[in-house]
XYZ file of N, CA and C in Angstrom:
459
model
N 0.847 -1.173 0.000
C 0.000 0.000 0.000
C 0.893 1.237 0.000
N 0.517 2.190 -0.820
C 1.277 3.423 -0.950
C 0.458 4.592 -0.411
N 1.051 5.394 0.467
C 0.381 6.568 1.023
C 0.937 7.831 0.379
N 0.042 8.726 -0.029
C 0.413 9.996 -0.637
C -0.173 11.138 0.174
N 0.498 12.277 0.167
C -0.158 13.512 0.588
C -0.397 14.301 -0.692
N -1.415 15.142 -0.683
C -1.749 15.910 -1.876
C -2.143 17.332 -1.502
N -1.626 18.286 -2.242
C -1.998 19.691 -2.094
C -2.722 20.111 -3.366
N -3.926 20.665 -3.201
C -4.731 21.092 -4.339
C -5.105 22.560 -4.170
N -5.220 23.245 -5.279
C -5.726 24.619 -5.280
C -6.611 24.769 -6.507
N -7.723 25.463 -6.325
C -8.629 25.614 -7.447
C -9.548 26.801 -7.281
N -10.289 27.057 -8.319
C -11.292 28.115 -8.325
C -12.658 27.441 -8.361
N -13.550 27.857 -7.446
C -14.887 27.272 -7.338
C -15.882 28.198 -8.033
N -16.667 27.627 -8.946
C -17.702 28.370 -9.653
C -19.077 27.895 -9.197
N -19.915 28.804 -8.724
C -21.310 28.537 -8.352
C -21.455 27.444 -7.291
N -20.442 27.192 -6.493
C -20.445 26.145 -5.470
C -20.724 24.772 -6.074
N -20.435 24.597 -7.361
C -20.698 23.331 -8.058
C -19.478 22.786 -8.795
N -18.736 23.665 -9.434
C -17.656 23.256 -10.316
C -16.340 23.846 -9.826
N -15.338 22.991 -9.681
C -14.006 23.441 -9.268
C -13.005 23.044 -10.344
N -12.144 23.971 -10.716
C -11.082 23.711 -11.684
C -9.779 24.151 -11.036
N -8.764 23.272 -11.086
C -7.513 23.637 -10.438
C -6.371 22.691 -10.751
N -5.366 22.747 -9.907
C -4.182 21.919 -10.063
C -3.800 21.271 -8.749
N -2.902 20.302 -8.820
C -2.495 19.575 -7.615
C -1.053 19.091 -7.738
N -0.481 18.788 -6.600
C 0.825 18.130 -6.493
C 0.700 17.088 -5.393
N 1.176 15.887 -5.646
C 1.160 14.856 -4.604
C 2.494 14.129 -4.591
N 2.814 13.591 -3.433
C 4.085 12.886 -3.265
C 3.883 11.732 -2.302
N 4.579 10.640 -2.562
C 4.488 9.472 -1.684
C 5.120 9.786 -0.336
N 4.447 9.377 0.715
C 4.969 9.567 2.066
C 6.063 8.549 2.357
N 5.850 7.327 1.900
C 6.838 6.268 2.109
C 7.369 5.806 0.754
N 8.617 5.347 0.714
C 9.203 4.843 -0.523
C 8.662 3.451 -0.817
N 8.529 3.154 -2.107
C 8.069 1.843 -2.554
C 9.274 0.915 -2.624
N 9.083 -0.325 -2.182
C 10.152 -1.329 -2.275
C 9.574 -2.580 -2.926
N 9.457 -2.601 -4.270
C 8.849 -3.738 -4.960
C 9.625 -5.030 -4.734
N 8.909 -6.093 -4.423
C 9.537 -7.384 -4.111
C 10.374 -7.899 -5.277
N 9.904 -7.693 -6.520
C 10.666 -8.201 -7.662
C 12.003 -7.478 -7.840
N 12.121 -6.246 -7.374
C 13.399 -5.530 -7.440
C 14.352 -5.949 -6.328
N 13.799 -6.298 -5.174
C 14.638 -6.577 -4.005
C 15.487 -7.833 -4.160
N 15.117 -8.721 -5.080
C 15.922 -9.925 -5.325
C 17.297 -9.532 -5.858
N 17.312 -8.698 -6.896
C 18.583 -8.282 -7.501
C 19.181 -7.037 -6.852
N 18.328 -6.200 -6.272
C 18.768 -4.935 -5.674
C 18.171 -4.823 -4.273
N 18.782 -5.479 -3.278
C 18.172 -5.548 -1.944
C 17.964 -4.206 -1.253
N 18.681 -3.178 -1.659
C 18.522 -1.873 -1.004
C 17.701 -0.897 -1.846
N 17.146 -1.366 -2.954
C 16.442 -0.477 -3.886
C 15.163 0.096 -3.288
N 14.882 1.307 -3.678
C 13.605 1.926 -3.331
C 13.183 2.843 -4.468
N 11.900 3.183 -4.493
C 11.361 4.051 -5.534
C 10.594 5.186 -4.874
N 10.904 6.395 -5.281
C 10.174 7.581 -4.812
C 9.159 7.953 -5.888
N 7.963 8.369 -5.464
C 6.900 8.691 -6.416
C 6.336 10.081 -6.147
N 6.021 10.804 -7.229
C 5.336 12.092 -7.112
C 4.448 12.267 -8.341
N 3.463 13.150 -8.225
C 2.545 13.393 -9.340
C 2.097 14.850 -9.312
N 1.751 15.352 -10.477
C 1.231 16.717 -10.587
C 0.310 16.776 -11.792
N -0.647 17.691 -11.741
C -1.560 17.821 -12.866
C -2.697 18.765 -12.569
N -3.763 18.596 -13.318
C -4.941 19.424 -13.154
C -6.144 18.573 -12.795
N -7.191 19.229 -12.317
C -8.413 18.492 -11.991
C -9.630 19.357 -12.265
N -10.735 18.670 -12.464
C -12.039 19.309 -12.550
C -12.954 18.497 -11.644
N -13.787 19.178 -10.889
C -14.626 18.492 -9.904
C -16.027 19.085 -9.933
N -17.018 18.210 -10.062
C -18.407 18.647 -10.037
C -19.033 18.189 -8.724
N -19.754 19.074 -8.062
C -20.373 18.765 -6.767
C -21.892 18.807 -6.892
N -22.549 17.832 -6.271
C -24.008 17.732 -6.272
C -24.551 18.018 -4.881
N -25.625 18.777 -4.792
C -26.337 19.037 -3.531
C -25.436 19.669 -2.463
N -24.656 20.653 -2.838
C -23.708 21.258 -1.897
C -24.379 22.013 -0.758
N -25.657 22.330 -0.900
C -26.359 23.010 0.191
C -26.789 22.041 1.297
N -26.666 20.742 1.064
C -26.975 19.725 2.077
C -25.737 19.475 2.944
N -25.956 18.990 4.158
C -24.838 18.671 5.050
C -23.908 17.642 4.411
N -24.476 16.587 3.839
C -23.718 15.529 3.164
C -24.046 15.598 1.676
N -23.029 15.650 0.841
C -23.260 15.713 -0.596
C -22.180 14.932 -1.339
N -22.314 14.835 -2.656
C -21.379 14.078 -3.489
C -20.529 15.007 -4.339
N -19.300 14.581 -4.594
C -18.439 15.265 -5.557
C -17.886 14.228 -6.519
N -17.659 14.657 -7.744
C -17.117 13.773 -8.773
C -15.883 14.461 -9.362
N -14.707 14.198 -8.795
C -13.481 14.798 -9.336
C -12.846 13.905 -10.410
N -12.213 14.533 -11.376
C -11.418 13.827 -12.380
C -10.066 14.529 -12.445
N -9.012 13.777 -12.162
C -7.646 14.316 -12.212
C -6.951 13.806 -13.469
N -6.180 14.669 -14.101
C -5.357 14.296 -15.248
C -3.962 14.811 -14.942
N -2.992 13.895 -14.934
C -1.664 14.339 -14.552
C -0.558 13.423 -15.020
N 0.608 13.675 -14.489
C 1.800 12.904 -14.798
C 2.411 12.399 -13.496
N 2.717 11.116 -13.460
C 3.369 10.529 -12.295
C 4.833 10.266 -12.631
N 5.700 10.635 -11.719
C 7.124 10.376 -11.897
C 7.581 9.418 -10.809
N 8.326 8.406 -11.222
C 8.922 7.468 -10.269
C 10.431 7.499 -10.469
N 11.160 7.663 -9.371
C 12.623 7.668 -9.413
C 13.133 6.544 -8.529
N 14.088 5.775 -9.048
C 14.620 4.647 -8.293
C 16.087 4.794 -7.987
N 16.492 4.127 -6.933
C 17.894 4.121 -6.532
C 18.189 2.769 -5.902
N 19.251 2.122 -6.376
C 19.621 0.829 -5.783
C 20.781 0.967 -4.793
N 21.260 2.175 -4.566
C 22.316 2.473 -3.588
C 23.573 1.638 -3.804
N 23.909 1.371 -5.055
C 25.120 0.643 -5.385
C 26.008 1.574 -6.205
N 27.112 2.078 -5.627
C 27.956 3.028 -6.354
C 28.700 2.412 -7.538
N 28.753 1.065 -7.645
C 29.480 0.417 -8.737
C 28.673 0.344 -10.033
N 27.374 0.594 -9.988
C 26.601 0.520 -11.225
C 25.679 1.731 -11.345
N 25.035 1.808 -12.468
C 24.109 2.924 -12.691
C 22.696 2.400 -12.968
N 22.287 1.351 -12.269
C 20.960 0.773 -12.453
C 19.887 1.542 -11.697
N 20.003 2.813 -11.722
C 18.966 3.632 -11.132
C 18.017 3.982 -12.271
N 17.188 4.946 -12.103
C 16.355 5.313 -13.233
C 15.159 6.119 -12.833
N 14.373 6.443 -13.841
C 13.148 7.177 -13.599
C 12.156 6.869 -14.707
N 10.908 7.149 -14.414
C 9.832 6.908 -15.361
C 8.792 8.007 -15.193
N 8.246 8.472 -16.304
C 7.155 9.453 -16.268
C 5.981 8.878 -17.045
N 4.807 8.917 -16.432
C 3.619 8.313 -17.031
C 2.416 9.231 -16.848
N 1.664 9.445 -17.907
C 0.414 10.201 -17.821
C -0.672 9.292 -17.256
N -1.635 9.889 -16.555
C -2.751 9.098 -16.037
C -4.010 9.941 -15.918
N -5.134 9.247 -15.810
C -6.442 9.852 -15.566
C -7.017 9.133 -14.361
N -7.599 9.903 -13.419
C -8.154 9.286 -12.217
C -9.531 9.875 -11.890
N -10.610 9.209 -12.359
C -11.946 9.630 -11.935
C -12.234 9.092 -10.536
N -13.087 9.792 -9.793
C -13.406 9.366 -8.424
C -14.825 9.799 -8.062
N -15.327 9.228 -6.993
C -16.594 9.634 -6.385
C -16.321 9.806 -4.901
N -16.737 10.945 -4.350
C -16.462 11.227 -2.944
C -17.716 11.724 -2.240
N -17.865 11.313 -0.983
C -18.879 11.895 -0.105
C -18.204 13.053 0.616
N -18.930 14.145 0.760
C -18.343 15.332 1.373
C -19.308 15.889 2.417
N -18.757 16.310 3.550
C -19.553 16.852 4.655
C -19.171 18.313 4.860
N -20.174 19.181 4.934
C -19.940 20.591 5.248
C -19.727 20.709 6.756
N -18.483 20.860 7.193
C -18.179 20.993 8.617
C -18.394 22.419 9.111
N -18.128 23.365 8.238
C -18.190 24.791 8.571
C -18.388 25.527 7.253
N -18.697 26.782 7.312
C -18.884 27.575 6.098
C -17.643 27.528 5.200
N -16.464 27.392 5.810
C -15.216 27.405 5.055
C -14.453 26.077 5.086
N -15.047 25.010 5.632
C -14.330 23.732 5.773
C -15.237 22.571 5.373
N -14.683 21.659 4.567
C -15.394 20.443 4.163
C -14.472 19.241 4.332
N -15.067 18.131 4.755
C -14.355 16.855 4.904
C -14.842 15.936 3.796
N -13.917 15.264 3.115
C -14.333 14.355 2.041
C -13.618 13.016 2.153
N -14.278 11.978 1.646
C -13.703 10.634 1.553
C -14.350 9.939 0.369
N -13.572 9.148 -0.344
C -14.143 8.465 -1.497
C -13.169 7.529 -2.172
N -13.634 6.962 -3.279
C -12.856 6.010 -4.058
C -12.610 6.549 -5.458
N -11.437 6.220 -5.984
C -11.095 6.577 -7.351
C -10.432 5.394 -8.030
N -10.212 5.522 -9.324
C -9.492 4.485 -10.054
C -8.498 5.171 -10.976
N -7.217 4.925 -10.735
C -6.148 5.548 -11.520
C -5.860 4.677 -12.740
N -6.035 5.261 -13.925
C -5.793 4.568 -15.189
C -4.487 5.109 -15.754
N -3.470 4.267 -15.759
C -2.129 4.678 -16.175
C -1.942 4.508 -17.679
N -1.268 5.455 -18.292
C -0.891 5.338 -19.693
C 0.446 4.614 -19.803
N 0.939 4.497 -21.016
C 2.269 3.930 -21.210
C 3.300 4.972 -20.813
N 4.415 4.538 -20.215
C 5.441 5.516 -19.823
C 5.945 6.278 -21.048
N 6.015 7.600 -20.943
C 6.554 8.376 -22.056
C 8.061 8.548 -21.925
N 8.591 8.104 -20.804
C 10.039 8.106 -20.606
C 10.327 7.107 -19.500
N 11.235 6.185 -19.749
C 11.547 5.199 -18.718
C 12.963 4.685 -18.928
N 13.678 4.515 -17.833
C 15.023 3.947 -17.906
C 15.348 3.276 -16.581
N 16.317 2.384 -16.619
C 16.821 1.778 -15.386
C 15.904 0.733 -14.785
N 15.863 0.699 -13.457
C 15.218 -0.386 -12.716
C 13.737 -0.140 -12.421
N 13.142 0.896 -12.965
C 11.780 1.281 -12.603
C 10.757 0.353 -13.258
N 9.880 -0.288 -12.468
C 8.824 -1.123 -13.049
C 7.697 -0.252 -13.602
N 6.861 -0.838 -14.443
C 5.717 -0.118 -15.008
C 4.658 0.068 -13.923
N 4.065 1.255 -13.848
C 2.985 1.518 -12.887
C 1.695 0.894 -13.404
N 0.966 0.224 -12.532
C -0.284 -0.433 -12.900
C -1.481 0.448 -12.579
N -2.597 0.181 -13.267
C -3.865 0.807 -12.905
C -4.196 0.380 -11.479
N -4.857 1.247 -10.715
C -5.097 0.899 -9.309
C -6.299 1.640 -8.739
N -6.965 0.983 -7.806
C -8.024 1.589 -7.017
C -7.378 2.487 -5.974
N -7.978 3.641 -5.708
C -7.414 4.537 -4.700
C -8.503 4.959 -3.721
N -8.090 5.246 -2.509
C -8.979 5.757 -1.469
C -8.448 7.114 -1.059
N -9.319 8.108 -1.020
C -8.891 9.455 -0.654
C -9.694 9.939 0.538
N -9.029 10.657 1.409
C -9.692 11.335 2.521
C -8.956 12.654 2.737
N -9.704 13.711 3.034
C -9.032 14.991 3.217
C -9.959 16.098 3.660
N -9.361 17.248 3.878
C -10.083 18.464 4.255
C -9.932 19.497 3.148
N -10.987 20.262 2.931
C -10.946 21.382 1.995
C -11.217 22.653 2.776
N -10.425 23.676 2.500
C -10.601 24.989 3.115
C -10.825 25.991 1.994
N -11.802 26.875 2.148
C -11.970 27.880 1.115
C -13.279 28.622 1.160
N -13.415 29.508 0.182
C -14.663 30.228 -0.051
C -15.416 29.443 -1.114
N -16.375 28.646 -0.691
C -17.084 27.783 -1.619
C -18.251 28.495 -2.287
N -18.804 29.482 -1.604
C -19.945 30.206 -2.141
C -19.820 31.674 -1.738
N -19.893 32.542 -2.717
C -19.813 33.977 -2.447
C -21.213 34.559 -2.607
N -21.726 35.120 -1.547
C -23.071 35.714 -1.557
C -23.017 37.092 -2.202
N -24.073 37.422 -2.927
C -24.158 38.753 -3.549
C -24.796 39.735 -2.607
């Protein structure tokens, strides 16, 4: 299991549609079992960045739904910590991640969300060294949103 933190910023239109960008990074390094046979000290660092669009339903209710879609690029960098060789490497892959989230209005400026997404990975547009191909995967997200969601006239 891989844990990420994510920072997002966006512009909210009509308390329904959000358009913005994000950056995320793995909290812990990945240590794939198939790499550890040949490279026992190997690890992989992961980060991603891109844009998102999110549509929200029933935002005036305490509990409502959001449907975010992220489009971005994931970068994986590997290191086998062996100074005698150069079997390190990196890979960059485009992906699309649609999701469905339940969201709770905690305060006028704070919302809590949790939901499921599915990350669909493209073919790596650049890859070298010991980096394995990233697979499509189910994701679980939980987080807080802070902001001006609705501006009264």
